[in-house]
C-alpha cells in the first residue's frame, strides 16, 4: 500500500513538470514576447522539434495519467487471481515508465543541443548561428553575446529557457527511472510474486 502511494505521488509530480515544459517551450517561440520572429521563421531550428510541447509535455501528461490510473486499487481485477492482476499492472507500469524515460530523454537531448548550438540571430553578416562553432564555449563568455544584434537579448532568452527545459526533462527522467526501479524491486524482492502457479486461472 505504501509503495503504491509513493508511486502515485511520483506520477502526480510528472503533471506539473509536463505543464511547465509546455509553457517554457512556447516561450521559446517568442523572444522578448515578440511574435514576428516565429512568423518569419527566424528561430533556432531546435525549437521546431517540439521537445517541450509534445514529448515532455503532452506525451508525459498521457504517461502520468496512465500511471496514476494503474496505481488505483480498483484496477487489480483484470483476471481471476489478484496475483495475476498485480503482475499485469506492474508490467504496464514499467512499460509506461520506460516510455516516459524515452519521451523526457528526447526533450533533454534536444534542449541540450539547442543550448550548445546557440540562437539564430542577426549579426553584422546577416542572420546566422554565430555561436555554432564554439562548442558551447559562448555560454561562459558573455562578452561575445553582443554579436547577436537581433532579437534583443536572445542569447539570454535561449540559455535560460533551454536550461529550464533541461532541468524539467531531467526531473521527469529521474521520476520515471525511480518508478522502473520500484517496480523491479516489487518483482525481484518479492513484494508479490509475478509467477502464476498452474491452476490459479
Backbone as JSON Lines, residues from 0, in Angstrom:
{"i":0,"aa":"X","n":[0.83,-1.2,0.0],"ca":[0.0,0.0,0.0],"c":[0.86,1.25,0.0]}
{"i":1,"aa":"X","n":[1.89,1.25,0.87],"ca":[2.77,2.41,0.96],"c":[3.52,2.67,-0.32]}
{"i":2,"aa":"X","n":[3.99,1.59,-0.97],"ca":[4.73,1.75,-2.22],"c":[3.83,2.27,-3.33]}
{"i":3,"aa":"X","n":[2.54,1.87,-3.32],"ca":[1.63,2.37,-4.34],"c":[1.34,3.85,-4.13]}
{"i":4,"aa":"X","n":[1.22,4.29,-2.86],"ca":[1.0,5.71,-2.58],"c":[2.21,6.52,-3.02]}
{"i":5,"aa":"X","n":[3.4,5.98,-2.76],"ca":[4.62,6.66,-3.19],"c":[4.67,6.76,-4.71]}
{"i":6,"aa":"X","n":[4.28,5.67,-5.38],"ca":[4.25,5.68,-6.84],"c":[3.26,6.69,-7.37]}
{"i":7,"aa":"X","n":[2.12,6.82,-6.69],"ca":[1.11,7.79,-7.1],"c":[1.62,9.21,-6.95]}
{"i":8,"aa":"X","n":[2.38,9.48,-5.88],"ca":[2.96,10.82,-5.67],"c":[3.95,11.15,-6.77]}
{"i":9,"aa":"X","n":[4.78,10.15,-7.13],"ca":[5.76,10.36,-8.19],"c":[5.07,10.61,-9.52]}
{"i":10,"aa":"X","n":[4.03,9.85,-9.82],"ca":[3.3,10.03,-11.07],"c":[2.63,11.4,-11.1]}
{"i":11,"aa":"X","n":[2.08,11.82,-9.97],"ca":[1.45,13.13,-9.89],"c":[2.43,14.26,-10.12]}
{"i":12,"aa":"X","n":[3.68,14.05,-9.73],"ca":[4.73,15.06,-9.93],"c":[5.0,15.3,-11.41]}
{"i":13,"aa":"X","n":[4.76,14.29,-12.24],"ca":[5.01,14.42,-13.67],"c":[4.08,15.45,-14.32]}
{"i":14,"aa":"X","n":[2.89,15.63,-13.74],"ca":[1.91,16.53,-14.35],"c":[2.37,17.99,-14.34]}
{"i":15,"aa":"X","n":[2.74,18.57,-13.18],"ca":[3.24,19.96,-13.22],"c":[4.52,20.11,-14.02]}
{"i":16,"aa":"X","n":[5.38,19.1,-14.0],"ca":[6.6,19.16,-14.8],"c":[6.27,19.23,-16.29]}
{"i":17,"aa":"X","n":[5.27,18.45,-16.71],"ca":[4.85,18.46,-18.11],"c":[4.23,19.8,-18.5]}
{"i":18,"aa":"X","n":[3.4,20.34,-17.64],"ca":[2.75,21.62,-17.93],"c":[3.77,22.75,-18.04]}
{"i":19,"aa":"X","n":[4.76,22.75,-17.15],"ca":[5.81,23.77,-17.22],"c":[6.65,23.59,-18.48]}
{"i":20,"aa":"X","n":[6.88,22.36,-18.91],"ca":[7.63,22.11,-20.14],"c":[6.91,22.72,-21.33]}
{"i":21,"aa":"X","n":[5.61,22.57,-21.37],"ca":[4.82,23.15,-22.46],"c":[4.94,24.67,-22.47]}
{"i":22,"aa":"X","n":[4.8,25.28,-21.3],"ca":[4.88,26.74,-21.19],"c":[6.24,27.26,-21.62]}
{"i":23,"aa":"X","n":[7.3,26.61,-21.12],"ca":[8.66,27.06,-21.44],"c":[8.95,26.91,-22.93]}
{"i":24,"aa":"X","n":[8.52,25.8,-23.53],"ca":[8.74,25.59,-24.96],"c":[8.0,26.64,-25.78]}
{"i":25,"aa":"X","n":[6.8,27.0,-25.38],"ca":[6.04,28.03,-26.09],"c":[6.76,29.37,-26.02]}
{"i":26,"aa":"X","n":[7.33,29.69,-24.87],"ca":[8.05,30.95,-24.72],"c":[9.24,31.06,-25.67]}
{"i":27,"aa":"X","n":[9.84,29.91,-26.02],"ca":[10.97,29.93,-26.95],"c":[10.6,30.47,-28.33]}
{"i":28,"aa":"X","n":[9.32,30.42,-28.66],"ca":[8.86,30.91,-29.96],"c":[8.73,32.43,-29.99]}
{"i":29,"aa":"X","n":[8.79,33.06,-28.83],"ca":[8.53,34.5,-28.76],"c":[9.63,35.23,-27.98]}
{"i":30,"aa":"X","n":[10.81,35.38,-28.58],"ca":[11.89,36.12,-27.9],"c":[11.43,37.51,-27.5]}
{"i":31,"aa":"X","n":[11.61,37.82,-26.22],"ca":[11.18,39.12,-25.68],"c":[9.7,39.39,-25.9]}
{"i":32,"aa":"X","n":[8.92,38.32,-26.03],"ca":[7.47,38.48,-26.19],"c":[7.04,38.91,-27.57]}
{"i":33,"aa":"X","n":[7.93,38.86,-28.56],"ca":[7.61,39.29,-29.92],"c":[7.27,38.09,-30.79]}
{"i":34,"aa":"X","n":[6.21,38.24,-31.59],"ca":[5.72,37.14,-32.42],"c":[6.31,37.16,-33.83]}
{"i":35,"aa":"X","n":[6.93,38.25,-34.22],"ca":[7.37,38.4,-35.61],"c":[8.45,37.39,-35.99]}
{"i":36,"aa":"X","n":[9.28,36.98,-35.04],"ca":[10.38,36.07,-35.37],"c":[9.87,34.65,-35.65]}
{"i":37,"aa":"X","n":[8.84,34.26,-34.96],"ca":[8.26,32.94,-35.22],"c":[7.56,32.91,-36.57]}
{"i":38,"aa":"X","n":[6.84,33.98,-36.91],"ca":[6.11,34.02,-38.17],"c":[7.05,34.1,-39.37]}
{"i":39,"aa":"X","n":[8.24,34.65,-39.16],"ca":[9.22,34.75,-40.25],"c":[10.27,33.64,-40.18]}
{"i":40,"aa":"X","n":[10.05,32.67,-39.28],"ca":[10.94,31.51,-39.14],"c":[12.39,31.92,-38.84]}
{"i":41,"aa":"X","n":[12.54,32.87,-37.93],"ca":[13.87,33.31,-37.53],"c":[14.15,32.9,-36.09]}
{"i":42,"aa":"X","n":[13.99,31.59,-35.86],"ca":[14.22,30.99,-34.55],"c":[15.2,29.84,-34.71]}
{"i":43,"aa":"X","n":[15.84,29.45,-33.61],"ca":[16.73,28.3,-33.66],"c":[15.97,27.06,-34.12]}
{"i":44,"aa":"X","n":[16.6,26.25,-34.96],"ca":[15.9,25.11,-35.55],"c":[15.44,24.09,-34.51]}
{"i":45,"aa":"X","n":[16.1,24.02,-33.36],"ca":[15.73,23.02,-32.35],"c":[14.39,23.35,-31.67]}
{"i":46,"aa":"X","n":[13.93,24.57,-31.82],"ca":[12.62,24.93,-31.28],"c":[11.52,24.17,-32.01]}
{"i":47,"aa":"X","n":[11.75,23.86,-33.28],"ca":[10.72,23.23,-34.09],"c":[10.65,21.71,-33.91]}
{"i":48,"aa":"X","n":[11.45,21.18,-32.98],"ca":[11.35,19.75,-32.67],"c":[10.25,19.47,-31.64]}
{"i":49,"aa":"X","n":[9.63,20.53,-31.12],"ca":[8.51,20.42,-30.18],"c":[8.84,19.53,-28.98]}
{"i":50,"aa":"X","n":[10.09,19.61,-28.51],"ca":[10.52,18.73,-27.43],"c":[9.76,18.97,-26.13]}
{"i":51,"aa":"X","n":[9.48,20.23,-25.83],"ca":[8.78,20.54,-24.59],"c":[7.27,20.43,-24.72]}
{"i":52,"aa":"X","n":[6.74,20.86,-25.86],"ca":[5.29,20.84,-26.06],"c":[4.77,19.41,-26.22]}
{"i":53,"aa":"X","n":[5.38,18.67,-27.11],"ca":[4.88,17.33,-27.43],"c":[5.42,16.25,-26.5]}
{"i":54,"aa":"X","n":[6.74,16.12,-26.44],"ca":[7.33,14.97,-25.78],"c":[7.37,15.11,-24.25]}
{"i":55,"aa":"X","n":[7.97,16.16,-23.73],"ca":[7.98,16.35,-22.28],"c":[6.68,16.95,-21.78]}
{"i":56,"aa":"X","n":[5.83,17.35,-22.72],"ca":[4.56,17.96,-22.37],"c":[3.38,17.01,-22.52]}
{"i":57,"aa":"X","n":[2.8,17.0,-23.71],"ca":[1.57,16.22,-23.93],"c":[1.77,14.73,-23.69]}
{"i":58,"aa":"X","n":[2.87,14.16,-24.26],"ca":[3.1,12.73,-24.09],"c":[3.33,12.36,-22.63]}
{"i":59,"aa":"X","n":[4.01,13.23,-21.89],"ca":[4.23,12.94,-20.47],"c":[2.95,13.09,-19.66]}
{"i":60,"aa":"X","n":[2.06,13.97,-20.08],"ca":[0.75,14.06,-19.41],"c":[-0.02,12.75,-19.59]}
{"i":61,"aa":"X","n":[0.06,12.18,-20.78],"ca":[-0.6,10.89,-21.04],"c":[0.03,9.79,-20.18]}
{"i":62,"aa":"X","n":[1.36,9.77,-20.14],"ca":[2.07,8.77,-19.32],"c":[1.67,8.91,-17.85]}
{"i":63,"aa":"X","n":[1.66,10.15,-17.34],"ca":[1.32,10.38,-15.94],"c":[-0.11,9.93,-15.63]}
{"i":64,"aa":"X","n":[-1.03,10.21,-16.55],"ca":[-2.43,9.81,-16.36],"c":[-2.56,8.3,-16.29]}
{"i":65,"aa":"X","n":[-1.88,7.61,-17.19],"ca":[-1.93,6.14,-17.2],"c":[-1.32,5.57,-15.92]}
{"i":66,"aa":"X","n":[-0.17,6.12,-15.5],"ca":[0.49,5.62,-14.3],"c":[-0.38,5.85,-13.06]}
{"i":67,"aa":"X","n":[-1.04,7.0,-12.99],"ca":[-1.94,7.25,-11.86],"c":[-3.11,6.27,-11.89]}
{"i":68,"aa":"X","n":[-3.62,5.97,-13.07],"ca":[-4.73,5.01,-13.18],"c":[-4.29,3.62,-12.75]}
{"i":69,"aa":"X","n":[-3.05,3.25,-13.08],"ca":[-2.54,1.93,-12.72],"c":[-2.32,1.79,-11.23]}
{"i":70,"aa":"X","n":[-2.14,2.91,-10.53],"ca":[-1.94,2.85,-9.08],"c":[-3.26,2.68,-8.32]}
{"i":71,"aa":"X","n":[-4.37,2.81,-9.03],"ca":[-5.69,2.68,-8.4],"c":[-5.95,1.23,-8.02]}
{"i":72,"aa":"X","n":[-6.34,1.02,-6.77],"ca":[-6.59,-0.35,-6.28],"c":[-7.68,-1.06,-7.07]}
{"i":73,"aa":"X","n":[-8.61,-0.31,-7.64],"ca":[-9.71,-0.93,-8.38],"c":[-9.26,-1.6,-9.66]}
{"i":74,"aa":"X","n":[-8.02,-1.32,-10.09],"ca":[-7.52,-1.9,-11.33],"c":[-6.98,-3.3,-11.15]}
{"i":75,"aa":"X","n":[-6.83,-3.75,-9.9],"ca":[-6.26,-5.08,-9.67],"c":[-7.33,-6.16,-9.82]}
{"i":76,"aa":"X","n":[-8.05,-6.13,-10.94],"ca":[-9.14,-7.09,-11.15],"c":[-9.19,-7.54,-12.61]}
{"i":77,"aa":"X","n":[-8.01,-7.61,-13.26],"ca":[-8.02,-7.92,-14.68],"c":[-8.16,-9.42,-14.94]}
{"i":78,"aa":"X","n":[-7.94,-10.23,-13.94],"ca":[-8.14,-11.67,-14.1],"c":[-8.55,-12.26,-12.76]}
{"i":79,"aa":"X","n":[-8.82,-13.55,-12.72],"ca":[-9.4,-14.15,-11.53],"c":[-8.47,-14.09,-10.33]}
{"i":80,"aa":"X","n":[-7.18,-14.16,-10.54],"ca":[-6.22,-14.13,-9.45],"c":[-5.72,-12.72,-9.21]}
{"i":81,"aa":"X","n":[-5.67,-12.3,-7.93],"ca":[-5.13,-10.99,-7.59],"c":[-3.66,-10.9,-7.97]}
{"i":82,"aa":"X","n":[-2.95,-12.01,-7.8],"ca":[-1.53,-12.04,-8.16],"c":[-1.34,-11.81,-9.66]}
{"i":83,"aa":"X","n":[-2.22,-12.4,-10.45],"ca":[-2.18,-12.21,-11.9],"c":[-2.43,-10.75,-12.25]}
{"i":84,"aa":"X","n":[-3.43,-10.15,-11.61],"ca":[-3.76,-8.75,-11.88],"c":[-2.59,-7.84,-11.55]}
{"i":85,"aa":"X","n":[-1.98,-8.07,-10.39],"ca":[-0.84,-7.24,-9.99],"c":[0.32,-7.4,-10.95]}
{"i":86,"aa":"X","n":[0.47,-8.6,-11.47],"ca":[1.54,-8.84,-12.44],"c":[1.37,-7.95,-13.65]}
{"i":87,"aa":"X","n":[0.17,-7.94,-14.22],"ca":[-0.05,-7.15,-15.43],"c":[0.01,-5.66,-15.15]}
{"i":88,"aa":"X","n":[-0.48,-5.21,-13.99],"ca":[-0.39,-3.8,-13.63],"c":[1.07,-3.36,-13.49]}
{"i":89,"aa":"X","n":[1.88,-4.25,-12.91],"ca":[3.31,-3.94,-12.74],"c":[4.0,-3.85,-14.09]}
{"i":90,"aa":"X","n":[3.72,-4.8,-14.98],"ca":[4.34,-4.78,-16.29],"c":[3.93,-3.54,-17.09]}
{"i":91,"aa":"X","n":[2.64,-3.18,-17.03],"ca":[2.17,-1.99,-17.71],"c":[2.82,-0.73,-17.15]}
{"i":92,"aa":"X","n":[2.94,-0.69,-15.83],"ca":[3.56,0.46,-15.19],"c":[5.02,0.61,-15.63]}
{"i":93,"aa":"X","n":[5.73,-0.51,-15.71],"ca":[7.12,-0.47,-16.16],"c":[7.22,-0.01,-17.61]}
{"i":94,"aa":"X","n":[6.29,-0.48,-18.45],"ca":[6.33,-0.09,-19.87],"c":[6.1,1.4,-20.03]}
{"i":95,"aa":"X","n":[5.08,1.93,-19.33],"ca":[4.79,3.36,-19.47],"c":[5.85,4.23,-18.81]}
{"i":96,"aa":"X","n":[6.46,3.73,-17.73],"ca":[7.57,4.46,-17.13],"c":[8.76,4.52,-18.08]}
{"i":97,"aa":"X","n":[8.99,3.42,-18.78],"ca":[10.07,3.39,-19.78],"c":[9.77,4.34,-20.93]}
{"i":98,"aa":"X","n":[8.51,4.41,-21.34],"ca":[8.12,5.37,-22.36],"c":[8.36,6.8,-21.87]}
{"i":99,"aa":"X","n":[8.06,7.02,-20.6],"ca":[8.31,8.34,-20.01],"c":[9.78,8.71,-20.06]}
{"i":100,"aa":"X","n":[10.64,7.74,-19.8],"ca":[12.09,7.99,-19.88],"c":[12.47,8.36,-21.31]}
{"i":101,"aa":"X","n":[11.88,7.66,-22.29],"ca":[12.19,7.93,-23.69],"c":[11.72,9.33,-24.11]}
{"i":102,"aa":"X","n":[10.48,9.68,-23.73],"ca":[9.93,10.98,-24.12],"c":[10.71,12.14,-23.48]}
{"i":103,"aa":"X","n":[10.91,12.05,-22.18],"ca":[11.62,13.14,-21.49],"c":[13.1,13.15,-21.85]}
{"i":104,"aa":"X","n":[13.66,11.96,-22.13],"ca":[15.05,11.89,-22.57],"c":[15.24,12.58,-23.91]}
{"i":105,"aa":"X","n":[14.26,12.43,-24.8],"ca":[14.3,13.13,-26.09],"c":[14.35,14.64,-25.87]}
{"i":106,"aa":"X","n":[13.49,15.14,-25.0],"ca":[13.47,16.57,-24.7],"c":[14.8,17.02,-24.1]}
{"i":107,"aa":"X","n":[15.35,16.21,-23.23],"ca":[16.63,16.54,-22.59],"c":[17.75,16.68,-23.62]}
{"i":108,"aa":"X","n":[17.82,15.74,-24.55],"ca":[18.87,15.75,-25.56],"c":[18.71,16.92,-26.52]}
{"i":109,"aa":"X","n":[17.49,17.13,-27.03],"ca":[17.24,18.21,-27.98],"c":[17.48,19.57,-27.33]}
{"i":110,"aa":"X","n":[17.06,19.73,-26.09],"ca":[17.27,21.0,-25.39],"c":[18.75,21.27,-25.17]}
{"i":111,"aa":"X","n":[19.5,20.21,-24.85],"ca":[20.95,20.37,-24.67],"c":[21.62,20.76,-25.98]}
{"i":112,"aa":"X","n":[21.17,20.16,-27.08],"ca":[21.72,20.51,-28.39],"c":[21.39,21.96,-28.75]}
{"i":113,"aa":"X","n":[20.16,22.37,-28.45],"ca":[19.76,23.75,-28.72],"c":[20.55,24.74,-27.88]}
{"i":114,"aa":"X","n":[20.83,24.36,-26.65],"ca":[21.6,25.24,-25.76],"c":[23.03,25.41,-26.27]}
{"i":115,"aa":"X","n":[23.65,24.3,-26.66],"ca":[25.05,24.35,-27.12],"c":[25.17,25.04,-28.47]}
{"i":116,"aa":"X","n":[24.18,24.84,-29.35],"ca":[24.24,25.46,-30.67],"c":[24.16,26.98,-30.6]}
{"i":117,"aa":"X","n":[23.35,27.48,-29.66],"ca":[23.17,28.92,-29.57],"c":[22.02,29.4,-30.44]}
{"i":118,"aa":"X","n":[21.63,30.65,-30.31],"ca":[20.46,31.17,-31.02],"c":[20.74,31.5,-32.49]}
{"i":119,"aa":"X","n":[19.68,31.54,-33.24],"ca":[19.73,32.04,-34.62],"c":[19.43,33.53,-34.55]}
{"i":120,"aa":"X","n":[20.37,34.34,-34.92],"ca":[20.21,35.77,-34.71],"c":[20.86,36.57,-35.82]}
{"i":121,"aa":"X","n":[20.54,37.85,-35.85],"ca":[21.11,38.75,-36.85],"c":[22.42,39.33,-36.33]}
{"i":122,"aa":"X","n":[23.47,39.17,-37.1],"ca":[24.77,39.75,-36.78],"c":[25.12,40.78,-37.87]}
{"i":123,"aa":"X","n":[26.31,41.29,-37.83],"ca":[26.76,42.23,-38.87],"c":[26.83,41.56,-40.24]}
{"i":124,"aa":"X","n":[26.92,40.22,-40.24],"ca":[26.98,39.46,-41.5],"c":[25.64,38.91,-41.93]}
{"i":125,"aa":"X","n":[24.58,39.23,-41.2],"ca":[23.26,38.72,-41.53],"c":[22.78,37.7,-40.5]}
{"i":126,"aa":"X","n":[21.71,36.99,-40.85],"ca":[21.14,36.01,-39.94],"c":[21.95,34.72,-39.99]}
{"i":127,"aa":"X","n":[22.37,34.24,-38.82],"ca":[23.21,33.04,-38.76],"c":[23.27,32.48,-37.35]}
{"i":128,"aa":"X","n":[23.82,31.27,-37.24],"ca":[24.12,30.67,-35.94],"c":[25.56,31.07,-35.59]}
{"i":129,"aa":"X","n":[25.71,32.23,-35.03],"ca":[27.04,32.81,-34.85],"c":[27.9,32.04,-33.85]}
{"i":130,"aa":"X","n":[27.25,31.32,-32.92],"ca":[28.0,30.59,-31.88],"c":[28.09,29.09,-32.15]}
{"i":131,"aa":"X","n":[27.63,28.66,-33.31],"ca":[27.53,27.22,-33.59],"c":[28.89,26.52,-33.54]}
{"i":132,"aa":"X","n":[29.94,27.2,-33.94],"ca":[31.26,26.58,-33.98],"c":[32.05,26.7,-32.7]}
{"i":133,"aa":"X","n":[31.43,27.22,-31.64],"ca":[32.17,27.43,-30.38],"c":[32.07,26.24,-29.43]}
{"i":134,"aa":"X","n":[31.31,25.21,-29.8],"ca":[31.14,24.02,-28.93],"c":[30.63,24.4,-27.54]}
{"i":135,"aa":"X","n":[29.78,25.41,-27.49],"ca":[29.17,25.8,-26.22],"c":[30.01,26.73,-25.36]}
{"i":136,"aa":"X","n":[31.21,27.1,-25.84],"ca":[32.08,27.96,-25.02],"c":[31.48,29.36,-24.81]}
{"i":137,"aa":"X","n":[30.58,29.76,-25.72],"ca":[29.96,31.08,-25.59],"c":[29.1,31.18,-24.32]}
{"i":138,"aa":"X","n":[28.69,30.04,-23.79],"ca":[27.83,30.04,-22.61],"c":[28.51,30.68,-21.4]}
{"i":139,"aa":"X","n":[29.82,30.6,-21.35],"ca":[30.56,31.16,-20.2],"c":[31.3,32.44,-20.56]}
{"i":140,"aa":"X","n":[31.06,32.95,-21.76],"ca":[31.73,34.19,-22.18],"c":[30.68,35.19,-22.64]}
{"i":141,"aa":"X","n":[30.11,35.9,-21.7],"ca":[29.01,36.82,-22.01],"c":[29.47,38.03,-22.83]}
{"i":142,"aa":"X","n":[30.78,38.24,-22.94],"ca":[31.28,39.41,-23.67],"c":[31.0,39.31,-25.17]}
{"i":143,"aa":"X","n":[30.8,38.08,-25.67],"ca":[30.55,37.92,-27.11],"c":[29.07,37.82,-27.44]}
{"i":144,"aa":"X","n":[28.23,37.88,-26.44],"ca":[26.8,37.79,-26.69],"c":[26.28,38.97,-27.51]}
{"i":145,"aa":"X","n":[26.98,40.08,-27.44],"ca":[26.54,41.27,-28.15],"c":[26.68,41.12,-29.67]}
{"i":146,"aa":"X","n":[27.32,40.03,-30.12],"ca":[27.4,39.78,-31.56],"c":[26.01,39.55,-32.14]}
{"i":147,"aa":"X","n":[25.09,39.08,-31.31],"ca":[23.7,38.94,-31.74],"c":[23.0,40.29,-31.58]}
{"i":148,"aa":"X","n":[22.66,40.9,-32.68],"ca":[22.04,42.22,-32.67],"c":[20.51,42.15,-32.55]}
{"i":149,"aa":"X","n":[19.97,41.07,-33.08],"ca":[18.52,40.91,-33.09],"c":[18.17,39.43,-33.12]}
{"i":150,"aa":"X","n":[17.16,38.98,-32.36],"ca":[16.34,39.7,-31.38],"c":[17.17,40.16,-30.18]}
{"i":151,"aa":"X","n":[16.73,41.19,-29.54],"ca":[17.44,41.72,-28.38],"c":[17.44,40.7,-27.25]}
{"i":152,"aa":"X","n":[18.6,40.5,-26.65],"ca":[18.76,39.6,-25.5],"c":[18.37,38.15,-25.83]}
{"i":153,"aa":"X","n":[18.48,37.77,-27.1],"ca":[18.07,36.42,-27.48],"c":[18.99,35.35,-26.9]}
{"i":154,"aa":"X","n":[20.25,35.69,-26.68],"ca":[21.17,34.71,-26.11],"c":[20.73,34.34,-24.69]}
{"i":155,"aa":"X","n":[20.46,35.35,-23.87],"ca":[19.99,35.1,-22.51],"c":[18.67,34.35,-22.53]}
{"i":156,"aa":"X","n":[17.78,34.75,-23.45],"ca":[16.46,34.13,-23.58],"c":[16.6,32.62,-23.84]}
{"i":157,"aa":"X","n":[17.45,32.27,-24.81],"ca":[17.63,30.86,-25.15],"c":[18.32,30.08,-24.03]}
{"i":158,"aa":"X","n":[19.33,30.68,-23.44],"ca":[20.07,29.98,-22.37],"c":[19.16,29.65,-21.2]}
{"i":159,"aa":"X","n":[18.39,30.63,-20.78],"ca":[17.51,30.44,-19.62],"c":[16.44,29.39,-19.91]}
{"i":160,"aa":"X","n":[15.75,29.53,-21.05],"ca":[14.63,28.63,-21.34],"c":[15.08,27.21,-21.67]}
{"i":161,"aa":"X","n":[16.15,27.07,-22.45],"ca":[16.66,25.72,-22.73],"c":[17.18,25.06,-21.45]}
{"i":162,"aa":"X","n":[17.79,25.85,-20.57],"ca":[18.28,25.3,-19.3],"c":[17.12,24.82,-18.43]}
{"i":163,"aa":"X","n":[16.04,25.59,-18.43],"ca":[14.85,25.17,-17.67],"c":[14.27,23.88,-18.24]}
{"i":164,"aa":"X","n":[14.22,23.79,-19.57],"ca":[13.73,22.56,-20.21],"c":[14.6,21.37,-19.86]}
{"i":165,"aa":"X","n":[15.91,21.58,-19.83],"ca":[16.83,20.5,-19.46],"c":[16.55,20.04,-18.03]}
{"i":166,"aa":"X","n":[16.34,21.01,-17.12],"ca":[16.07,20.67,-15.72],"c":[14.74,19.93,-15.58]}
{"i":167,"aa":"X","n":[13.7,20.42,-16.25],"ca":[12.38,19.8,-16.16],"c":[12.39,18.38,-16.72]}
{"i":168,"aa":"X","n":[12.97,18.22,-17.9],"ca":[13.01,16.88,-18.51],"c":[13.93,15.95,-17.73]}
{"i":169,"aa":"X","n":[14.98,16.51,-17.15],"ca":[15.86,15.69,-16.31],"c":[15.13,15.15,-15.09]}
{"i":170,"aa":"X","n":[14.29,15.98,-14.49],"ca":[13.48,15.54,-13.35],"c":[12.48,14.46,-13.79]}
{"i":171,"aa":"X","n":[11.92,14.62,-14.97],"ca":[10.99,13.61,-15.48],"c":[11.69,12.27,-15.69]}
{"i":172,"aa":"X","n":[12.89,12.32,-16.25],"ca":[13.66,11.09,-16.42],"c":[13.91,10.44,-15.07]}
{"i":173,"aa":"X","n":[14.27,11.24,-14.08],"ca":[14.56,10.72,-12.74],"c":[13.33,10.08,-12.11]}
{"i":174,"aa":"X","n":[12.18,10.75,-12.21],"ca":[10.94,10.22,-11.65],"c":[10.58,8.88,-12.3]}
{"i":175,"aa":"X","n":[10.64,8.84,-13.63],"ca":[10.29,7.6,-14.34],"c":[11.29,6.49,-14.03]}
{"i":176,"aa":"X","n":[12.56,6.85,-13.89],"ca":[13.58,5.86,-13.55],"c":[13.33,5.27,-12.17]}
{"i":177,"aa":"X","n":[12.96,6.13,-11.22],"ca":[12.64,5.66,-9.87],"c":[11.46,4.7,-9.91]}
{"i":178,"aa":"X","n":[10.47,5.02,-10.77],"ca":[9.31,4.13,-10.88],"c":[9.71,2.77,-11.45]}
{"i":179,"aa":"X","n":[10.58,2.76,-12.44],"ca":[11.03,1.48,-13.01],"c":[11.75,0.67,-11.95]}
{"i":180,"aa":"X","n":[12.63,1.31,-11.19],"ca":[13.38,0.61,-10.13],"c":[12.42,0.09,-9.07]}
{"i":181,"aa":"X","n":[11.41,0.9,-8.74],"ca":[10.42,0.48,-7.74],"c":[9.66,-0.76,-8.2]}
{"i":182,"aa":"X","n":[9.24,-0.75,-9.46],"ca":[8.5,-1.9,-9.98],"c":[9.38,-3.14,-10.04]}
{"i":183,"aa":"X","n":[10.64,-2.96,-10.42],"ca":[11.56,-4.11,-10.45],"c":[11.78,-4.67,-9.05]}
{"i":184,"aa":"X","n":[11.86,-3.77,-8.06],"ca":[12.07,-4.23,-6.69],"c":[10.86,-5.02,-6.19]}
{"i":185,"aa":"X","n":[9.66,-4.64,-6.63],"ca":[8.47,-5.39,-6.26],"c":[8.56,-6.82,-6.78]}
{"i":186,"aa":"X","n":[9.09,-6.93,-7.99],"ca":[9.2,-8.26,-8.6],"c":[10.33,-9.07,-7.98]}
{"i":187,"aa":"X","n":[11.53,-8.46,-7.94],"ca":[12.71,-9.21,-7.54],"c":[12.8,-9.43,-6.03]}
{"i":188,"aa":"X","n":[12.25,-8.48,-5.26],"ca":[12.35,-8.59,-3.8],"c":[11.13,-9.24,-3.18]}
{"i":189,"aa":"X","n":[10.18,-9.64,-4.02],"ca":[9.08,-10.45,-3.51],"c":[7.97,-9.7,-2.83]}
{"i":190,"aa":"X","n":[7.75,-8.41,-3.21],"ca":[6.57,-7.73,-2.67],"c":[5.32,-8.5,-3.02]}
{"i":191,"aa":"X","n":[5.33,-9.04,-4.25],"ca":[4.35,-10.05,-4.61],"c":[4.93,-10.86,-5.76]}
{"i":192,"aa":"X","n":[4.55,-12.1,-5.84],"ca":[5.09,-12.97,-6.87],"c":[4.46,-12.65,-8.2]}
{"i":193,"aa":"X","n":[5.28,-12.69,-9.25],"ca":[4.76,-12.47,-10.57],"c":[4.69,-13.77,-11.36]}
{"i":194,"aa":"X","n":[4.95,-14.89,-10.69],"ca":[4.88,-16.19,-11.36],"c":[3.51,-16.8,-11.05]}
{"i":195,"aa":"X","n":[2.74,-17.04,-12.08],"ca":[1.39,-17.6,-11.91],"c":[1.49,-19.11,-11.74]}
{"i":196,"aa":"X","n":[0.98,-19.58,-10.65],"ca":[1.01,-21.01,-10.39],"c":[-0.04,-21.73,-11.25]}
{"i":197,"aa":"X","n":[0.26,-22.96,-11.72],"ca":[-0.69,-23.7,-12.54],"c":[-2.02,-23.9,-11.79]}
{"i":198,"aa":"X","n":[-3.1,-23.7,-12.51],"ca":[-4.42,-23.95,-11.95],"c":[-5.01,-22.76,-11.24]}
{"i":199,"aa":"X","n":[-4.25,-21.61,-11.12],"ca":[-4.8,-20.44,-10.42],"c":[-5.87,-19.8,-11.29]}
{"i":200,"aa":"X","n":[-5.55,-19.72,-12.63],"ca":[-6.5,-19.05,-13.52],"c":[-7.45,-20.1,-14.1]}
